[in-house]
Structures are given as C-alpha cells and as structure tokens.
Amino acid sequence: MADLKTRCADDAALYEDIDFCMGDKSLPGTRNHGYYVTRRDIKTFPRPAGYSAEKMEDVAVIKSNIELYADKVWKRFDLVPNESEPTAKNQGSYGSKTMLNEISLVLPGTGKKVTGFISKLNNDDVVFLIPMADGHCRLFGSPLYQAELELEQNFGKTATDANTTSVKVSVTDEFAAPFYEGEFTTSEGTFLGTNDELKPETNP
C-alpha cells in the first residue's frame, strides 16, 4: 500500500491547466425544457468518475446510462424561456464538504396539469435532467441525497403580470451538477445527454 505522501501526490496529479481559448463560447442559461423521473423508477444510478478519472474533464461526468425499470421513461416539461437559473456552490466543513446544486425551474401557467404536477411533487423524490443552452445535460439528483423542492405558483393581478409555476430544486451531491452523457428515453424516443438530440437510428 502506498504511503500517505505518495497517495496524495497521485491524487494531485489529476490537476492540470484550465484554459479558455479566445473565440470559445460559454453559453449561459438553459433550454426551454427539462426532463424528470421519480427515484423509484430508477433501477441503476451510475456516478461520475470522481478521482478515478484520468482527465480533469471527466471528474464530474456520468458516462453510463441511468437505467429505468421496464416501461418507465423520462417525462418532459416546458420552461419559460430565460427564466430558469442553475447554480452550484460548496457547503459543509473541512474533510466533509459537498456541493449544493440548485435550479429554479419556471414553468408557464398555473392550470390544472401543472398544479397537479407540483401537488404530486410535494412529497416525492424526483431527479431532474436539464439541458443547458449548449445542449449538454446536467443532472440535479443523486443516489446519495434526496432533492428538496420549493414549490410556488404566482397567479398575477394585472394583464401584464406573470402567471407561472416555480419549482426550486436543491440537492446535495459530491459533484457540481454532473454532466450526463448517457442516453435517456422519453415518449418521443431516445435522446443523447451530450446534445439533447434524438439518437440517430441504428442501421441494421
């Protein structure tokens, strides 16, 4: 077994230059939709590579598929454009720090279906998959911690007021909102977490 000094040096070897080249784009915000599934519908819940990663860019990436039980699929919901903001920040004490991943999801309207949606969410354990503006999907959910939800409806009072439903998701994780590069299936077909696009048909 390697001594502490050697082991810690091996961990530190993962660090590398973090470059941002002129001309690169880092798009803010999310796309105008997201996906969710209840925790009880998940059969296998893979984790990011963490310190077993060989490159820094793979530390917080889930490359395997989140496998659902038979006949279960991810559900889609629409978002008010440019209103949903994801954040990630650290929390805790030395030696046991984690990340708090949060996103404020703003859904249009306060009608029967969206009202039923938040009524069901109120005492449930749900995992959210949110495509960022560039198409990369980020996961707000963890097999280790249950998501906390703050649910709110704003009905407005004048013709120009917003009439929306808000779902604020807060979940503790070891990683800052992991990238999900697996596949996920909805009623529309199977999508890729790398670009939020339908998986190309496989030739026989």
PDB file of C-alpha atoms in Angstrom:
ATOM      1  CA  MET A   1       0.000   0.000   0.000  1.00  0.00           C
ATOM      2  CA  ALA A   2       1.317   3.434  -0.937  1.00  0.00           C
ATOM      3  CA  ASP A   3       2.163   5.749   1.924  1.00  0.00           C
ATOM      4  CA  LEU A   4       0.103   8.874   2.533  1.00  0.00           C
ATOM      5  CA  LYS A   5       2.552  11.194   0.792  1.00  0.00           C
ATOM      6  CA  THR A   6       2.615   9.048  -2.349  1.00  0.00           C
ATOM      7  CA  ARG A   7      -1.146   8.568  -2.417  1.00  0.00           C
ATOM      8  CA  CYS A   8      -1.865  12.270  -2.011  1.00  0.00           C
ATOM      9  CA  ALA A   9       0.644  13.050  -4.759  1.00  0.00           C
ATOM     10  CA  ASP A  10      -1.208  10.636  -7.058  1.00  0.00           C
ATOM     11  CA  ASP A  11      -4.480  12.447  -6.355  1.00  0.00           C
ATOM     12  CA  ALA A  12      -2.899  15.830  -7.030  1.00  0.00           C
ATOM     13  CA  ALA A  13      -1.567  14.585 -10.377  1.00  0.00           C
ATOM     14  CA  LEU A  14      -5.086  14.929 -11.756  1.00  0.00           C
ATOM     15  CA  TYR A  15      -4.817  18.723 -11.663  1.00  0.00           C
ATOM     16  CA  GLU A  16      -3.975  20.381 -14.967  1.00  0.00           C
ATOM     17  CA  ASP A  17      -4.102  23.740 -16.746  1.00  0.00           C
ATOM     18  CA  ILE A  18      -7.629  25.074 -17.170  1.00  0.00           C
ATOM     19  CA  ASP A  19      -7.565  27.007 -20.425  1.00  0.00           C
ATOM     20  CA  PHE A  20     -10.185  29.140 -22.107  1.00  0.00           C
ATOM     21  CA  CYS A  21      -9.222  29.917 -25.682  1.00  0.00           C
ATOM     22  CA  MET A  22     -10.114  33.165 -27.398  1.00  0.00           C
ATOM     23  CA  GLY A  23     -13.156  32.512 -29.543  1.00  0.00           C
ATOM     24  CA  ASP A  24     -14.561  29.758 -27.318  1.00  0.00           C
ATOM     25  CA  LYS A  25     -18.167  30.149 -26.240  1.00  0.00           C
ATOM     26  CA  SER A  26     -19.651  29.507 -22.822  1.00  0.00           C
ATOM     27  CA  LEU A  27     -23.394  29.941 -23.229  1.00  0.00           C
ATOM     28  CA  PRO A  28     -25.411  30.883 -20.123  1.00  0.00           C
ATOM     29  CA  GLY A  29     -28.797  29.534 -19.130  1.00  0.00           C
ATOM     30  CA  THR A  30     -30.911  26.534 -20.023  1.00  0.00           C
ATOM     31  CA  ARG A  31     -33.006  25.415 -22.952  1.00  0.00           C
ATOM     32  CA  ASN A  32     -36.769  25.892 -22.791  1.00  0.00           C
ATOM     33  CA  HIS A  33     -37.496  22.421 -21.407  1.00  0.00           C
ATOM     34  CA  GLY A  34     -36.290  19.774 -18.984  1.00  0.00           C
ATOM     35  CA  TYR A  35     -36.872  16.159 -18.004  1.00  0.00           C
ATOM     36  CA  TYR A  36     -37.692  14.374 -14.764  1.00  0.00           C
ATOM     37  CA  VAL A  37     -38.195  10.900 -13.352  1.00  0.00           C
ATOM     38  CA  THR A  38     -39.145   9.675  -9.883  1.00  0.00           C
ATOM     39  CA  ARG A  39     -36.392   7.962  -7.900  1.00  0.00           C
ATOM     40  CA  ARG A  40     -38.441   4.764  -7.568  1.00  0.00           C
ATOM     41  CA  ASP A  41     -38.413   4.394 -11.384  1.00  0.00           C
ATOM     42  CA  ILE A  42     -34.584   4.252 -11.449  1.00  0.00           C
ATOM     43  CA  LYS A  43     -33.039   0.781 -11.498  1.00  0.00           C
ATOM     44  CA  THR A  44     -29.340   1.696 -11.688  1.00  0.00           C
ATOM     45  CA  PHE A  45     -27.940   5.126 -10.869  1.00  0.00           C
ATOM     46  CA  PRO A  46     -24.329   5.482 -12.121  1.00  0.00           C
ATOM     47  CA  ARG A  47     -21.981   8.064 -10.660  1.00  0.00           C
ATOM     48  CA  PRO A  48     -19.297  10.335 -12.133  1.00  0.00           C
ATOM     49  CA  ALA A  49     -15.725   9.033 -12.287  1.00  0.00           C
ATOM     50  CA  GLY A  50     -14.519  11.325  -9.487  1.00  0.00           C
ATOM     51  CA  TYR A  51     -10.885  10.764  -8.506  1.00  0.00           C
ATOM     52  CA  SER A  52     -10.694   7.602 -10.605  1.00  0.00           C
ATOM     53  CA  ALA A  53     -10.885   9.806 -13.719  1.00  0.00           C
ATOM     54  CA  GLU A  54      -7.787  10.041 -15.845  1.00  0.00           C
ATOM     55  CA  LYS A  55      -8.543  13.598 -17.012  1.00  0.00           C
ATOM     56  CA  MET A  56      -9.919  16.605 -15.158  1.00  0.00           C
ATOM     57  CA  GLU A  57     -12.746  16.970 -17.681  1.00  0.00           C
ATOM     58  CA  ASP A  58     -14.107  13.533 -16.733  1.00  0.00           C
ATOM     59  CA  VAL A  59     -14.262  14.030 -12.950  1.00  0.00           C
ATOM     60  CA  ALA A  60     -17.890  15.234 -12.878  1.00  0.00           C
ATOM     61  CA  VAL A  61     -19.221  13.321 -15.898  1.00  0.00           C
ATOM     62  CA  ILE A  62     -21.660  10.400 -15.893  1.00  0.00           C
ATOM     63  CA  LYS A  63     -20.880   8.332 -18.987  1.00  0.00           C
ATOM     64  CA  SER A  64     -23.174   5.341 -18.349  1.00  0.00           C
ATOM     65  CA  ASN A  65     -26.929   5.290 -18.788  1.00  0.00           C
ATOM     66  CA  ILE A  66     -29.279   5.849 -15.890  1.00  0.00           C
ATOM     67  CA  GLU A  67     -31.289   2.657 -16.277  1.00  0.00           C
ATOM     68  CA  LEU A  68     -35.011   2.776 -15.563  1.00  0.00           C
ATOM     69  CA  TYR A  69     -37.297  -0.119 -14.777  1.00  0.00           C
ATOM     70  CA  ALA A  70     -39.228  -1.685 -17.652  1.00  0.00           C
ATOM     71  CA  ASP A  71     -41.829   0.558 -19.301  1.00  0.00           C
ATOM     72  CA  LYS A  72     -40.615   3.658 -17.399  1.00  0.00           C
ATOM     73  CA  VAL A  73     -39.492   6.753 -19.316  1.00  0.00           C
ATOM     74  CA  TRP A  74     -38.325  10.274 -18.556  1.00  0.00           C
ATOM     75  CA  LYS A  75     -41.068  12.908 -18.634  1.00  0.00           C
ATOM     76  CA  ARG A  76     -40.587  16.278 -20.330  1.00  0.00           C
ATOM     77  CA  PHE A  77     -41.766  19.668 -19.095  1.00  0.00           C
ATOM     78  CA  ASP A  78     -41.650  23.096 -20.750  1.00  0.00           C
ATOM     79  CA  LEU A  79     -39.987  26.142 -19.231  1.00  0.00           C
ATOM     80  CA  VAL A  80     -40.495  29.872 -19.584  1.00  0.00           C
ATOM     81  CA  PRO A  81     -37.544  30.980 -21.773  1.00  0.00           C
ATOM     82  CA  ASN A  82     -34.650  32.685 -19.983  1.00  0.00           C
ATOM     83  CA  GLU A  83     -36.137  32.364 -16.503  1.00  0.00           C
ATOM     84  CA  SER A  84     -34.602  29.177 -15.070  1.00  0.00           C
ATOM     85  CA  GLU A  85     -31.237  29.616 -13.345  1.00  0.00           C
ATOM     86  CA  PRO A  86     -28.940  26.768 -12.212  1.00  0.00           C
ATOM     87  CA  THR A  87     -26.244  27.264  -9.558  1.00  0.00           C
ATOM     88  CA  ALA A  88     -23.707  25.105  -7.719  1.00  0.00           C
ATOM     89  CA  LYS A  89     -21.885  26.061  -4.519  1.00  0.00           C
ATOM     90  CA  ASN A  90     -19.903  24.247  -1.878  1.00  0.00           C
ATOM     91  CA  GLN A  91     -21.110  23.586   1.652  1.00  0.00           C
ATOM     92  CA  GLY A  92     -20.026  21.822   4.820  1.00  0.00           C
ATOM     93  CA  SER A  93     -16.868  21.563   6.884  1.00  0.00           C
ATOM     94  CA  TYR A  94     -13.279  20.594   6.164  1.00  0.00           C
ATOM     95  CA  GLY A  95     -12.974  16.940   5.218  1.00  0.00           C
ATOM     96  CA  SER A  96     -16.683  16.513   4.527  1.00  0.00           C
ATOM     97  CA  LYS A  97     -17.530  19.289   2.097  1.00  0.00           C
ATOM     98  CA  THR A  98     -20.124  18.663  -0.601  1.00  0.00           C
ATOM     99  CA  MET A  99     -21.785  20.681  -3.338  1.00  0.00           C
ATOM    100  CA  LEU A 100     -25.267  22.166  -3.178  1.00  0.00           C
ATOM    101  CA  ASN A 101     -26.752  22.076  -6.672  1.00  0.00           C
ATOM    102  CA  GLU A 102     -29.815  24.240  -7.173  1.00  0.00           C
ATOM    103  CA  ILE A 103     -32.004  25.265 -10.058  1.00  0.00           C
ATOM    104  CA  SER A 104     -35.098  27.443 -10.134  1.00  0.00           C
ATOM    105  CA  LEU A 105     -37.383  25.990 -12.792  1.00  0.00           C
ATOM    106  CA  VAL A 106     -40.099  28.356 -14.027  1.00  0.00           C
ATOM    107  CA  LEU A 107     -42.960  26.616 -15.815  1.00  0.00           C
ATOM    108  CA  PRO A 108     -45.579  28.567 -17.781  1.00  0.00           C
ATOM    109  CA  GLY A 109     -49.087  28.826 -16.388  1.00  0.00           C
ATOM    110  CA  THR A 110     -50.952  27.720 -13.296  1.00  0.00           C
ATOM    111  CA  GLY A 111     -53.511  25.443 -14.952  1.00  0.00           C
ATOM    112  CA  LYS A 112     -54.822  22.076 -13.854  1.00  0.00           C
ATOM    113  CA  LYS A 113     -51.979  19.927 -15.171  1.00  0.00           C
ATOM    114  CA  VAL A 114     -49.089  21.970 -13.750  1.00  0.00           C
ATOM    115  CA  THR A 115     -50.995  22.388 -10.481  1.00  0.00           C
ATOM    116  CA  GLY A 116     -51.394  18.624 -10.286  1.00  0.00           C
ATOM    117  CA  PHE A 117     -47.692  18.264 -11.098  1.00  0.00           C
ATOM    118  CA  ILE A 118     -46.455  20.280  -8.131  1.00  0.00           C
ATOM    119  CA  SER A 119     -49.092  18.703  -5.872  1.00  0.00           C
ATOM    120  CA  LYS A 120     -47.603  15.278  -6.679  1.00  0.00           C
ATOM    121  CA  LEU A 121     -44.025  16.555  -6.341  1.00  0.00           C
ATOM    122  CA  ASN A 122     -44.684  17.924  -2.878  1.00  0.00           C
ATOM    123  CA  ASN A 123     -43.868  14.682  -1.042  1.00  0.00           C
ATOM    124  CA  ASP A 124     -41.935  12.788  -3.705  1.00  0.00           C
ATOM    125  CA  ASP A 125     -38.288  12.109  -4.545  1.00  0.00           C
ATOM    126  CA  VAL A 126     -37.541  13.249  -8.096  1.00  0.00           C
ATOM    127  CA  VAL A 127     -34.433  13.522 -10.283  1.00  0.00           C
ATOM    128  CA  PHE A 128     -34.167  16.291 -12.892  1.00  0.00           C
ATOM    129  CA  LEU A 129     -32.161  16.333 -16.120  1.00  0.00           C
ATOM    130  CA  ILE A 130     -31.774  19.839 -17.527  1.00  0.00           C
ATOM    131  CA  PRO A 131     -30.291  20.663 -20.961  1.00  0.00           C
ATOM    132  CA  MET A 132     -28.103  23.756 -20.839  1.00  0.00           C
ATOM    133  CA  ALA A 133     -28.130  26.293 -23.651  1.00  0.00           C
ATOM    134  CA  ASP A 134     -25.320  24.399 -25.423  1.00  0.00           C
ATOM    135  CA  GLY A 135     -27.266  21.112 -25.270  1.00  0.00           C
ATOM    136  CA  HIS A 136     -25.168  19.409 -22.588  1.00  0.00           C
ATOM    137  CA  CYS A 137     -27.429  17.866 -19.962  1.00  0.00           C
ATOM    138  CA  ARG A 138     -26.744  18.466 -16.256  1.00  0.00           C
ATOM    139  CA  LEU A 139     -28.158  16.241 -13.538  1.00  0.00           C
ATOM    140  CA  PHE A 140     -29.897  17.600 -10.453  1.00  0.00           C
ATOM    141  CA  GLY A 141     -30.271  14.474  -8.379  1.00  0.00           C
ATOM    142  CA  SER A 142     -28.102  11.995  -6.523  1.00  0.00           C
ATOM    143  CA  PRO A 143     -28.388   8.405  -5.300  1.00  0.00           C
ATOM    144  CA  LEU A 144     -26.920   9.593  -2.008  1.00  0.00           C
ATOM    145  CA  TYR A 145     -29.221  12.513  -1.176  1.00  0.00           C
ATOM    146  CA  GLN A 146     -32.884  13.332  -1.750  1.00  0.00           C
ATOM    147  CA  ALA A 147     -33.725  16.547  -3.554  1.00  0.00           C
ATOM    148  CA  GLU A 148     -35.507  19.260  -1.581  1.00  0.00           C
ATOM    149  CA  LEU A 149     -38.221  21.092  -3.512  1.00  0.00           C
ATOM    150  CA  GLU A 150     -39.741  24.535  -3.017  1.00  0.00           C
ATOM    151  CA  LEU A 151     -42.987  24.821  -4.967  1.00  0.00           C
ATOM    152  CA  GLU A 152     -44.811  28.042  -5.718  1.00  0.00           C
ATOM    153  CA  GLN A 153     -47.451  29.466  -8.017  1.00  0.00           C
ATOM    154  CA  ASN A 154     -47.694  33.134  -8.965  1.00  0.00           C
ATOM    155  CA  PHE A 155     -51.096  33.992 -10.376  1.00  0.00           C
ATOM    156  CA  GLY A 156     -50.507  37.679 -11.149  1.00  0.00           C
ATOM    157  CA  LYS A 157     -53.011  40.500 -10.710  1.00  0.00           C
ATOM    158  CA  THR A 158     -52.925  42.511 -13.945  1.00  0.00           C
ATOM    159  CA  ALA A 159     -52.869  41.633 -17.640  1.00  0.00           C
ATOM    160  CA  THR A 160     -49.100  42.201 -17.822  1.00  0.00           C
ATOM    161  CA  ASP A 161     -48.130  40.139 -14.748  1.00  0.00           C
ATOM    162  CA  ALA A 162     -46.522  36.713 -14.938  1.00  0.00           C
ATOM    163  CA  ASN A 163     -48.692  33.651 -14.369  1.00  0.00           C
ATOM    164  CA  THR A 164     -46.182  30.905 -13.609  1.00  0.00           C
ATOM    165  CA  THR A 165     -45.351  27.868 -11.509  1.00  0.00           C
ATOM    166  CA  SER A 166     -41.918  27.632  -9.886  1.00  0.00           C
ATOM    167  CA  VAL A 167     -40.051  24.510  -8.813  1.00  0.00           C
ATOM    168  CA  LYS A 168     -36.822  25.212  -6.948  1.00  0.00           C
ATOM    169  CA  VAL A 169     -34.673  22.087  -6.765  1.00  0.00           C
ATOM    170  CA  SER A 170     -31.918  21.823  -4.136  1.00  0.00           C
ATOM    171  CA  VAL A 171     -29.826  18.674  -3.914  1.00  0.00           C
ATOM    172  CA  THR A 172     -26.590  17.849  -2.136  1.00  0.00           C
ATOM    173  CA  ASP A 173     -24.016  15.969  -4.209  1.00  0.00           C
ATOM    174  CA  GLU A 174     -20.316  15.189  -4.264  1.00  0.00           C
ATOM    175  CA  PHE A 175     -20.100  16.952  -7.618  1.00  0.00           C
ATOM    176  CA  ALA A 176     -21.211  20.253  -9.085  1.00  0.00           C
ATOM    177  CA  ALA A 177     -24.333  19.376 -11.164  1.00  0.00           C
ATOM    178  CA  PRO A 178     -22.785  16.406 -13.012  1.00  0.00           C
ATOM    179  CA  PHE A 179     -22.757  16.267 -16.791  1.00  0.00           C
ATOM    180  CA  TYR A 180     -24.863  13.383 -18.071  1.00  0.00           C
ATOM    181  CA  GLU A 181     -23.504  11.836 -21.281  1.00  0.00           C
ATOM    182  CA  GLY A 182     -25.649   8.714 -21.293  1.00  0.00           C
ATOM    183  CA  GLU A 183     -28.896   8.127 -23.133  1.00  0.00           C
ATOM    184  CA  PHE A 184     -32.393   8.747 -21.831  1.00  0.00           C
ATOM    185  CA  THR A 185     -35.729   7.651 -23.247  1.00  0.00           C
ATOM    186  CA  THR A 186     -38.904   9.733 -23.361  1.00  0.00           C
ATOM    187  CA  SER A 187     -42.259   9.208 -25.067  1.00  0.00           C
ATOM    188  CA  GLU A 188     -40.681  10.840 -28.148  1.00  0.00           C
ATOM    189  CA  GLY A 189     -37.750   8.438 -28.384  1.00  0.00           C
ATOM    190  CA  THR A 190     -34.217   8.039 -27.042  1.00  0.00           C
ATOM    191  CA  PHE A 191     -32.134  11.188 -26.600  1.00  0.00           C
ATOM    192  CA  LEU A 192     -28.411  11.767 -26.084  1.00  0.00           C
ATOM    193  CA  GLY A 193     -27.273  13.603 -22.975  1.00  0.00           C
ATOM    194  CA  THR A 194     -24.368  15.106 -24.907  1.00  0.00           C
ATOM    195  CA  ASN A 195     -26.550  17.281 -27.126  1.00  0.00           C
ATOM    196  CA  ASP A 196     -30.233  16.808 -26.130  1.00  0.00           C
ATOM    197  CA  GLU A 197     -30.972  15.386 -29.574  1.00  0.00           C
ATOM    198  CA  LEU A 198     -32.710  12.198 -30.669  1.00  0.00           C
ATOM    199  CA  LYS A 199     -30.339   9.263 -31.027  1.00  0.00           C
ATOM    200  CA  PRO A 200     -29.672   8.527 -34.715  1.00  0.00           C
ATOM    201  CA  GLU A 201     -31.354   5.387 -35.975  1.00  0.00           C
ATOM    202  CA  THR A 202     -29.024   2.407 -35.935  1.00  0.00           C
ATOM    203  CA  ASN A 203     -28.573   0.757 -39.309  1.00  0.00           C
ATOM    204  CA  PRO A 204     -29.376  -2.979 -39.313  1.00  0.00           C
TER     205      PRO A 204
END
